PDB file of N, CA and C in Angstrom:
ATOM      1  N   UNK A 215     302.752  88.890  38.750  1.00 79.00           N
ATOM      2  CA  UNK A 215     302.942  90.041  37.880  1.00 79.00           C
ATOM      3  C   UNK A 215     302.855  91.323  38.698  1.00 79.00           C
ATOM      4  N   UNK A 216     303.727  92.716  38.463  1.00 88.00           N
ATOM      5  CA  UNK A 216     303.486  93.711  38.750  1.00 88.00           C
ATOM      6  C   UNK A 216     303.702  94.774  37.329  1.00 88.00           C
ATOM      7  N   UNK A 217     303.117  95.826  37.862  1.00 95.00           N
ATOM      8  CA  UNK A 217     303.322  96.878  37.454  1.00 95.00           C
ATOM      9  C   UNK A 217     305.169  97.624  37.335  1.00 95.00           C
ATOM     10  N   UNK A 218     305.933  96.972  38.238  1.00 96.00           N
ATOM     11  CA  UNK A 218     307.472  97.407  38.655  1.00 96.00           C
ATOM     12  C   UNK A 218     307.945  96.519  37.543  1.00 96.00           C
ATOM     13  N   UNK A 219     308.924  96.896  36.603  1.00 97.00           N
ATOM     14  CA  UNK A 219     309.744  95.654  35.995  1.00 97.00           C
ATOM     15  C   UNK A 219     311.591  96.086  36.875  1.00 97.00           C
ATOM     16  N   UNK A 220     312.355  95.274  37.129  1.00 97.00           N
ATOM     17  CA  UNK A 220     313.547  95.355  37.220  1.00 97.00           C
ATOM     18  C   UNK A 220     314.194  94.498  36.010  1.00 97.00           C
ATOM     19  N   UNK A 221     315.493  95.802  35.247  1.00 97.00           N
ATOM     20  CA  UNK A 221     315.710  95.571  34.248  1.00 97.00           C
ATOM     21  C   UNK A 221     317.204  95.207  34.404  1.00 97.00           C
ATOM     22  N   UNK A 222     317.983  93.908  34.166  1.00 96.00           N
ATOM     23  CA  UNK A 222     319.955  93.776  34.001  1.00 96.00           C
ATOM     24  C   UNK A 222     320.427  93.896  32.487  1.00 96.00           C
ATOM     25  N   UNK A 223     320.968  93.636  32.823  1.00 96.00           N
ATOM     26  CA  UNK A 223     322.064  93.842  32.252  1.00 96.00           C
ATOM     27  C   UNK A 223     322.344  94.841  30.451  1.00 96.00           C
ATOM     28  N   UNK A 224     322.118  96.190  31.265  1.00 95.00           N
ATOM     29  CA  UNK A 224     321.758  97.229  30.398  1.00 95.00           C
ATOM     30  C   UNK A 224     323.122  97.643  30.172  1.00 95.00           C
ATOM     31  N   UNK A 225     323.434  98.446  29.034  1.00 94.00           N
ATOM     32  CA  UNK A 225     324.683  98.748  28.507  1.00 94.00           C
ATOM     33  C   UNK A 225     325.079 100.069  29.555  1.00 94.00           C
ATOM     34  N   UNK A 226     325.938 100.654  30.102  1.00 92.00           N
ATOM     35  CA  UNK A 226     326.663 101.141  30.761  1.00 92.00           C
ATOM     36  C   UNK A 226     326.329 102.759  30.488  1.00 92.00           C
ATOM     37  N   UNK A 227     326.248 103.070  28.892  1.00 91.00           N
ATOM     38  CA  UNK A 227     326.522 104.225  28.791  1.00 91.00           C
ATOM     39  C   UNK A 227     324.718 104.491  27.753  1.00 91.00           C
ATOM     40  N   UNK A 228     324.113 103.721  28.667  1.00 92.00           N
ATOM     41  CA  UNK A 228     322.881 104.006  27.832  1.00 92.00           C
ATOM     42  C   UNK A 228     321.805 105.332  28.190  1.00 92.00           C
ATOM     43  N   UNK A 229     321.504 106.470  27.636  1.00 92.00           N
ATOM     44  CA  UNK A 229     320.927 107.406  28.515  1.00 92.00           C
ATOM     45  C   UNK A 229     319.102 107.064  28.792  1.00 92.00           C
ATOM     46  N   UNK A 230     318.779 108.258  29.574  1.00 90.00           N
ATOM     47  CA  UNK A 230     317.405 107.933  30.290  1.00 90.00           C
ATOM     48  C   UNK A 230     316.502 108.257  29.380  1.00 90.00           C
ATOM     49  N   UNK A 231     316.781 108.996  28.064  1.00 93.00           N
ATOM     50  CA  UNK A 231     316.338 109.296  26.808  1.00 93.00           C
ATOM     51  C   UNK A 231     315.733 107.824  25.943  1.00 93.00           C
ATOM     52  N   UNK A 232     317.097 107.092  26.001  1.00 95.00           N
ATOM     53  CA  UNK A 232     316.967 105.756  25.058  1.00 95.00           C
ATOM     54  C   UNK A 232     316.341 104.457  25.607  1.00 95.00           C
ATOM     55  N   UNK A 233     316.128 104.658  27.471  1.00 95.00           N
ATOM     56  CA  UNK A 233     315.472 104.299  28.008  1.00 95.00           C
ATOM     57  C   UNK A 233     313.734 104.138  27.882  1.00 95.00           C
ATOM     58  N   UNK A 234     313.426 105.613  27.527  1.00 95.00           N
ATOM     59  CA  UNK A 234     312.304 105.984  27.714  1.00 95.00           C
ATOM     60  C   UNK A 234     311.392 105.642  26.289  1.00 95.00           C
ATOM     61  N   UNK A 235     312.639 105.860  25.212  1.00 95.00           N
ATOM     62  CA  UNK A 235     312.200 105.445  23.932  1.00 95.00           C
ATOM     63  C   UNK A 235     312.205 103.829  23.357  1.00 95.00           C
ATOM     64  N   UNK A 236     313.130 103.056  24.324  1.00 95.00           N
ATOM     65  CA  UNK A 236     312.744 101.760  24.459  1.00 95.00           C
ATOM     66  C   UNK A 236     311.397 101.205  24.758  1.00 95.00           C
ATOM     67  N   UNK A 237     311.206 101.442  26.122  1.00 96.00           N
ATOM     68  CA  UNK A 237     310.345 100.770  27.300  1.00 96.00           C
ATOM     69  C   UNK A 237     308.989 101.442  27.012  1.00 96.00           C
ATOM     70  N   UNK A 238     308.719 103.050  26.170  1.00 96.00           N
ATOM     71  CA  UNK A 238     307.550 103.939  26.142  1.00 96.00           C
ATOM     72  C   UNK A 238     306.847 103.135  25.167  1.00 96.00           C
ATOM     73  N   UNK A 239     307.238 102.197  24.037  1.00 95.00           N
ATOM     74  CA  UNK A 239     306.320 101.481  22.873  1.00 95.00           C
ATOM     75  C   UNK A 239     305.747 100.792  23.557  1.00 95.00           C
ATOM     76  N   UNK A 240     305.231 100.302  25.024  1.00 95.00           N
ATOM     77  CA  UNK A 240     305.028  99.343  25.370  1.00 95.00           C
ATOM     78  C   UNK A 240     303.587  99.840  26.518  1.00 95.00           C
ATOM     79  N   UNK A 241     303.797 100.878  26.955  1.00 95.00           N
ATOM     80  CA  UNK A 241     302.588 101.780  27.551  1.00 95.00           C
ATOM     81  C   UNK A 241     303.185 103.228  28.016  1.00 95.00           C
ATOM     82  N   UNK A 242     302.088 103.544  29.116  1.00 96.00           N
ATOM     83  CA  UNK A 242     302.438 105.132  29.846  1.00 96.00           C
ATOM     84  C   UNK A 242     303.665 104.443  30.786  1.00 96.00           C
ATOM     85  N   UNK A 243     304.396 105.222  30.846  1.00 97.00           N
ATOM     86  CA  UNK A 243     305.891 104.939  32.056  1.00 97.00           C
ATOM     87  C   UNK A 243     305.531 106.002  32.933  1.00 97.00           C
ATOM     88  N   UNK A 244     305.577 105.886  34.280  1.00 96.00           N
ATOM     89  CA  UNK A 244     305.689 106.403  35.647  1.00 96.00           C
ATOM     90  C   UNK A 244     307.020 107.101  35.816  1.00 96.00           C
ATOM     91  N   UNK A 245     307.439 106.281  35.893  1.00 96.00           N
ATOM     92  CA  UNK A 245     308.995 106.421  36.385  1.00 96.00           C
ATOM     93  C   UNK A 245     310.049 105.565  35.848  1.00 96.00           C
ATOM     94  N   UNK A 246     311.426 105.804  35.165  1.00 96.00           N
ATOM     95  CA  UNK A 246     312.224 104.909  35.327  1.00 96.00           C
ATOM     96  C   UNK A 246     313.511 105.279  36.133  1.00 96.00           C
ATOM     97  N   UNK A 247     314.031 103.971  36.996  1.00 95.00           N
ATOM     98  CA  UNK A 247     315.044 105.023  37.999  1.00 95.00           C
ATOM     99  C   UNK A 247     316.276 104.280  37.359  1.00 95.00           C
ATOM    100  N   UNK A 248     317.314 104.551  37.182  1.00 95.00           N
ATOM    101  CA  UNK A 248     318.784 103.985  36.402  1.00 95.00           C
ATOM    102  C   UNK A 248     319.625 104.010  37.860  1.00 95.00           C
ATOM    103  N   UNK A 249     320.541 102.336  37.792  1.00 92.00           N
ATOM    104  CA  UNK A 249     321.704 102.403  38.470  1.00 92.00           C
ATOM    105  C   UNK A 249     322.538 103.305  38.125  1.00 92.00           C
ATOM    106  N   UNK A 250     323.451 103.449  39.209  1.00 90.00           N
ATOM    107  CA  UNK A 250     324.462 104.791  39.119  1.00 90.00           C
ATOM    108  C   UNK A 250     325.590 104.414  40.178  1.00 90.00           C
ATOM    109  N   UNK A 251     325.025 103.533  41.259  1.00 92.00           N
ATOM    110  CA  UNK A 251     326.817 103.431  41.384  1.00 92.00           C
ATOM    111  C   UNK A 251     327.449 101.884  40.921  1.00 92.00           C
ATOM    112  N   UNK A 252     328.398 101.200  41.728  1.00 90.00           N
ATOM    113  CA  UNK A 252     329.234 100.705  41.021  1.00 90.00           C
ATOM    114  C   UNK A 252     328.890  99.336  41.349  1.00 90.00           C
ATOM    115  N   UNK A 253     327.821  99.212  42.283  1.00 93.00           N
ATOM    116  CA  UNK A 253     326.793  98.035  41.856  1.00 93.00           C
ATOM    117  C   UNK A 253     325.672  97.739  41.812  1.00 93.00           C
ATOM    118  N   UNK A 254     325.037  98.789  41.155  1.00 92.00           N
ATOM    119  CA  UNK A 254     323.674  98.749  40.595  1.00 92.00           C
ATOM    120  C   UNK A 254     323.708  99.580  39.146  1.00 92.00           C
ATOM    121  N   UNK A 255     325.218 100.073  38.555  1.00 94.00           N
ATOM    122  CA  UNK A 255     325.408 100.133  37.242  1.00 94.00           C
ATOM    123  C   UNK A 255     325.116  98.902  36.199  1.00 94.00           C
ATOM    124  N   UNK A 256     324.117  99.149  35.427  1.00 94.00           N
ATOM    125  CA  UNK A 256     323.675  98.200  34.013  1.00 94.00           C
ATOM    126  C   UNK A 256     322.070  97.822  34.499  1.00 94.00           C
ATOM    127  N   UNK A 257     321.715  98.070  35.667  1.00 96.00           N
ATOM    128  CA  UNK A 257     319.967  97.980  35.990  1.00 96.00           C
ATOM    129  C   UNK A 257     319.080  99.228  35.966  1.00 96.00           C
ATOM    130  N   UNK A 258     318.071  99.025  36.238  1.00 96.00           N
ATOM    131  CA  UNK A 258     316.955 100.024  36.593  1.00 96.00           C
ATOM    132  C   UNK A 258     315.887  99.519  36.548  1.00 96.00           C
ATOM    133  N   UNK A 259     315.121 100.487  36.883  1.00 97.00           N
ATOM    134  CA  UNK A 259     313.274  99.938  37.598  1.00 97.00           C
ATOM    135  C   UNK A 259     313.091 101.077  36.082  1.00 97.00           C
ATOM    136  N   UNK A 260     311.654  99.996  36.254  1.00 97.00           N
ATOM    137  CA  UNK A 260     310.946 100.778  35.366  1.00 97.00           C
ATOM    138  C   UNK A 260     309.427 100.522  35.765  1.00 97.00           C
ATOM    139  N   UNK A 261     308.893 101.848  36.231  1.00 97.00           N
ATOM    140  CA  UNK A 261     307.190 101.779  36.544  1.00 97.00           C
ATOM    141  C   UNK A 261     306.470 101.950  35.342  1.00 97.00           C
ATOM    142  N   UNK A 262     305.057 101.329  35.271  1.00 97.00           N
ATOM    143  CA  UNK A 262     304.001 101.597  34.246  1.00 97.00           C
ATOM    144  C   UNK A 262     303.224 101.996  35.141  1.00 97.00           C
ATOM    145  N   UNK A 263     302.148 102.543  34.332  1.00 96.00           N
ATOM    146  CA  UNK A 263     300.913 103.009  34.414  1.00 96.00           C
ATOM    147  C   UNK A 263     299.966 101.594  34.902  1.00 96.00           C
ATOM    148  N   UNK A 264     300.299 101.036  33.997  1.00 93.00           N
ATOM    149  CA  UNK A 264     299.493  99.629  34.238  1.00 93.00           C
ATOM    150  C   UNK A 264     299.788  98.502  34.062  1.00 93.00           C
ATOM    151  N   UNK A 265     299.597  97.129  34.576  1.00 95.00           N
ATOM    152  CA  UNK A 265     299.997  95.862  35.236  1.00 95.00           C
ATOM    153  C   UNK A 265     300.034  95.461  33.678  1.00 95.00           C
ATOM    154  N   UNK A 266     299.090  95.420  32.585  1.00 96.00           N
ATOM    155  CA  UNK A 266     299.346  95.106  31.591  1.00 96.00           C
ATOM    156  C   UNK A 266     300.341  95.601  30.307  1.00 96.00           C
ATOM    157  N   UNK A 267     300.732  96.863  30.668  1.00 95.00           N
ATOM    158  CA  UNK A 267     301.652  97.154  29.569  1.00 95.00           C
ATOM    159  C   UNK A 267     303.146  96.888  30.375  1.00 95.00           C
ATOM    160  N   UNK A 268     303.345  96.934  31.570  1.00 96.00           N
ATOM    161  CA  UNK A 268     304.429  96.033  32.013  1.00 96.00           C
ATOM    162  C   UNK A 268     304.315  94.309  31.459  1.00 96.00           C
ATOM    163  N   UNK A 269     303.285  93.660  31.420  1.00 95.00           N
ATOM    164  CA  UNK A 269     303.488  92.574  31.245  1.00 95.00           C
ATOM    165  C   UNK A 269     303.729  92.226  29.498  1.00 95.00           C
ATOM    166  N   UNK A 270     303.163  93.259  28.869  1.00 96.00           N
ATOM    167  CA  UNK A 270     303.753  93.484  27.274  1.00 96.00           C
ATOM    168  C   UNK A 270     305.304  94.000  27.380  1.00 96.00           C
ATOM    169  N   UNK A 271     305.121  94.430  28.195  1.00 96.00           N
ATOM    170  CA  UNK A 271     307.148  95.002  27.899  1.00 96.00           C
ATOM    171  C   UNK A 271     308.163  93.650  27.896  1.00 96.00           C
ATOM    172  N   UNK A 272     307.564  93.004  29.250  1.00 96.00           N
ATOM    173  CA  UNK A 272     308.433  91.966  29.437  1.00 96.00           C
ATOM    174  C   UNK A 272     308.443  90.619  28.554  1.00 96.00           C
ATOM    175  N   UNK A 273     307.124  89.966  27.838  1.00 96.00           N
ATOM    176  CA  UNK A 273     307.098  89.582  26.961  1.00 96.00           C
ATOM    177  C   UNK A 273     308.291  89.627  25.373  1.00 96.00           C
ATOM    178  N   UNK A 274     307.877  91.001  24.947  1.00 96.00           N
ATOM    179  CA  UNK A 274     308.438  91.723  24.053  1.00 96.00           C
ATOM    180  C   UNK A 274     310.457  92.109  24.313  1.00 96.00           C
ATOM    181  N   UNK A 275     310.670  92.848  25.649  1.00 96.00           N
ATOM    182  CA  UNK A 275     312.058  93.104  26.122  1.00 96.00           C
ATOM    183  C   UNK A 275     312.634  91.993  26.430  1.00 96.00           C
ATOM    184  N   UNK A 276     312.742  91.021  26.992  1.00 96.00           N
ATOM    185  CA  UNK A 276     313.267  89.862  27.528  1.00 96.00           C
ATOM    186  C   UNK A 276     313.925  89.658  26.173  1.00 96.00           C
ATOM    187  N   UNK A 277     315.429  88.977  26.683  1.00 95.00           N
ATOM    188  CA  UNK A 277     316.088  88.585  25.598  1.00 95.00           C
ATOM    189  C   UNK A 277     316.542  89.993  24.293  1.00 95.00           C
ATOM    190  N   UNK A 278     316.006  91.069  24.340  1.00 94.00           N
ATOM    191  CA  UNK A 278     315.989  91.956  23.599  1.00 94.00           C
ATOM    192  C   UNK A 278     317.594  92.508  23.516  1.00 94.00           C
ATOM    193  N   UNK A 279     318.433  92.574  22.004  1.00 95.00           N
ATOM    194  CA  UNK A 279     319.706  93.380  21.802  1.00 95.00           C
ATOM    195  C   UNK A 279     319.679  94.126  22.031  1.00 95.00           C
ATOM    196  N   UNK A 280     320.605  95.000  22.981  1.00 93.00           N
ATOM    197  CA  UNK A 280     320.551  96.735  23.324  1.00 93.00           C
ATOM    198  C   UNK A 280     322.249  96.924  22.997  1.00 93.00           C
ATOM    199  N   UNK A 281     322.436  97.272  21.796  1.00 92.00           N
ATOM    200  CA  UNK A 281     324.150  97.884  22.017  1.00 92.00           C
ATOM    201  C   UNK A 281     325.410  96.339  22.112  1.00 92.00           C
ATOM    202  N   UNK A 282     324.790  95.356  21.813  1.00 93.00           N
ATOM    203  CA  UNK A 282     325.382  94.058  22.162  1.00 93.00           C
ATOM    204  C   UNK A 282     325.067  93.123  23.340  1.00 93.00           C
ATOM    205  N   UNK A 283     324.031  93.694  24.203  1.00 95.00           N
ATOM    206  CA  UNK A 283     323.751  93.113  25.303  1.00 95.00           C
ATOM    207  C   UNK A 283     322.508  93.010  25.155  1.00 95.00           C
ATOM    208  N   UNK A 284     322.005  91.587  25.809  1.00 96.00           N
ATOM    209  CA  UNK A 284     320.448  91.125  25.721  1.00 96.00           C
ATOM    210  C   UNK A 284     320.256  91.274  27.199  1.00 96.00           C
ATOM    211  N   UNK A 285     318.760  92.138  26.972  1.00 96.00           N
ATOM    212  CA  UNK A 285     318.238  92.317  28.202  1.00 96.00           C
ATOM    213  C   UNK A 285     317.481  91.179  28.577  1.00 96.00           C
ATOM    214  N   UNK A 286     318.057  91.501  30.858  1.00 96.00           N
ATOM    215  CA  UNK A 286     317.219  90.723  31.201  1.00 96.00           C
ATOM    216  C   UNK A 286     316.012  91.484  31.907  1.00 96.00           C
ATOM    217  N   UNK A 287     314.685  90.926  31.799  1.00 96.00           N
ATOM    218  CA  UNK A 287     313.399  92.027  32.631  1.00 96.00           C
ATOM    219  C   UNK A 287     312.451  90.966  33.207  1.00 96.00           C
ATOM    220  N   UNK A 288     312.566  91.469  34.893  1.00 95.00           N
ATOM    221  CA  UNK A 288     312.106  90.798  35.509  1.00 95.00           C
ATOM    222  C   UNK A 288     311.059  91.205  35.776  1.00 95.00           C
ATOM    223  N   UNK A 289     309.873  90.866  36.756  1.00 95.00           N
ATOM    224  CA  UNK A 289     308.720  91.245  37.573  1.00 95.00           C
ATOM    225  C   UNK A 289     309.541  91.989  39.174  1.00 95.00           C
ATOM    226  N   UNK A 290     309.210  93.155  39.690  1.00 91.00           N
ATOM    227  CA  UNK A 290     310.335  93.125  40.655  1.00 91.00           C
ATOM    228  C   UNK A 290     309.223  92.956  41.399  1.00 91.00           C
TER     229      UNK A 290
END
């Protein structure tokens, strides 16, 4: 387990807004960084505060509908 989650296969045109309002029910967020070029478009990192509300995100996000696409969230 970490604190880092790496997140696929995210919808394309999703902003860092809907990001934050996703992944924030889950604890304090650090940082989230979004792909941007043309192959690391549909990922991003997402930092917590702490090892346990990453491990509630991923629980909870895994498999999760975003826009037609089920996320995948790893431990990075």
């Amino acid at each position: 387990m970490n604190r880092i989650l790496f997140i696929r296969n995210l919808p394309y045109k999703i902003s860092a807004d809907e990001l934050y309002d996703i992944f924030g029910k889950y604890g304090k967020i650090r940082q989230i960084r979004k792909g941007n070029s043309a192959k690391t478009k549909g990922t991003c990192f997402v930092v917590y505060e702490d090892i346990f509300c990453a491990k509630n995100a991923v629980e909870h996000l895994n498999g999760f509908n975003v826009a037609g696409k089920y996320l995948i969230c790893l431990y990075y």
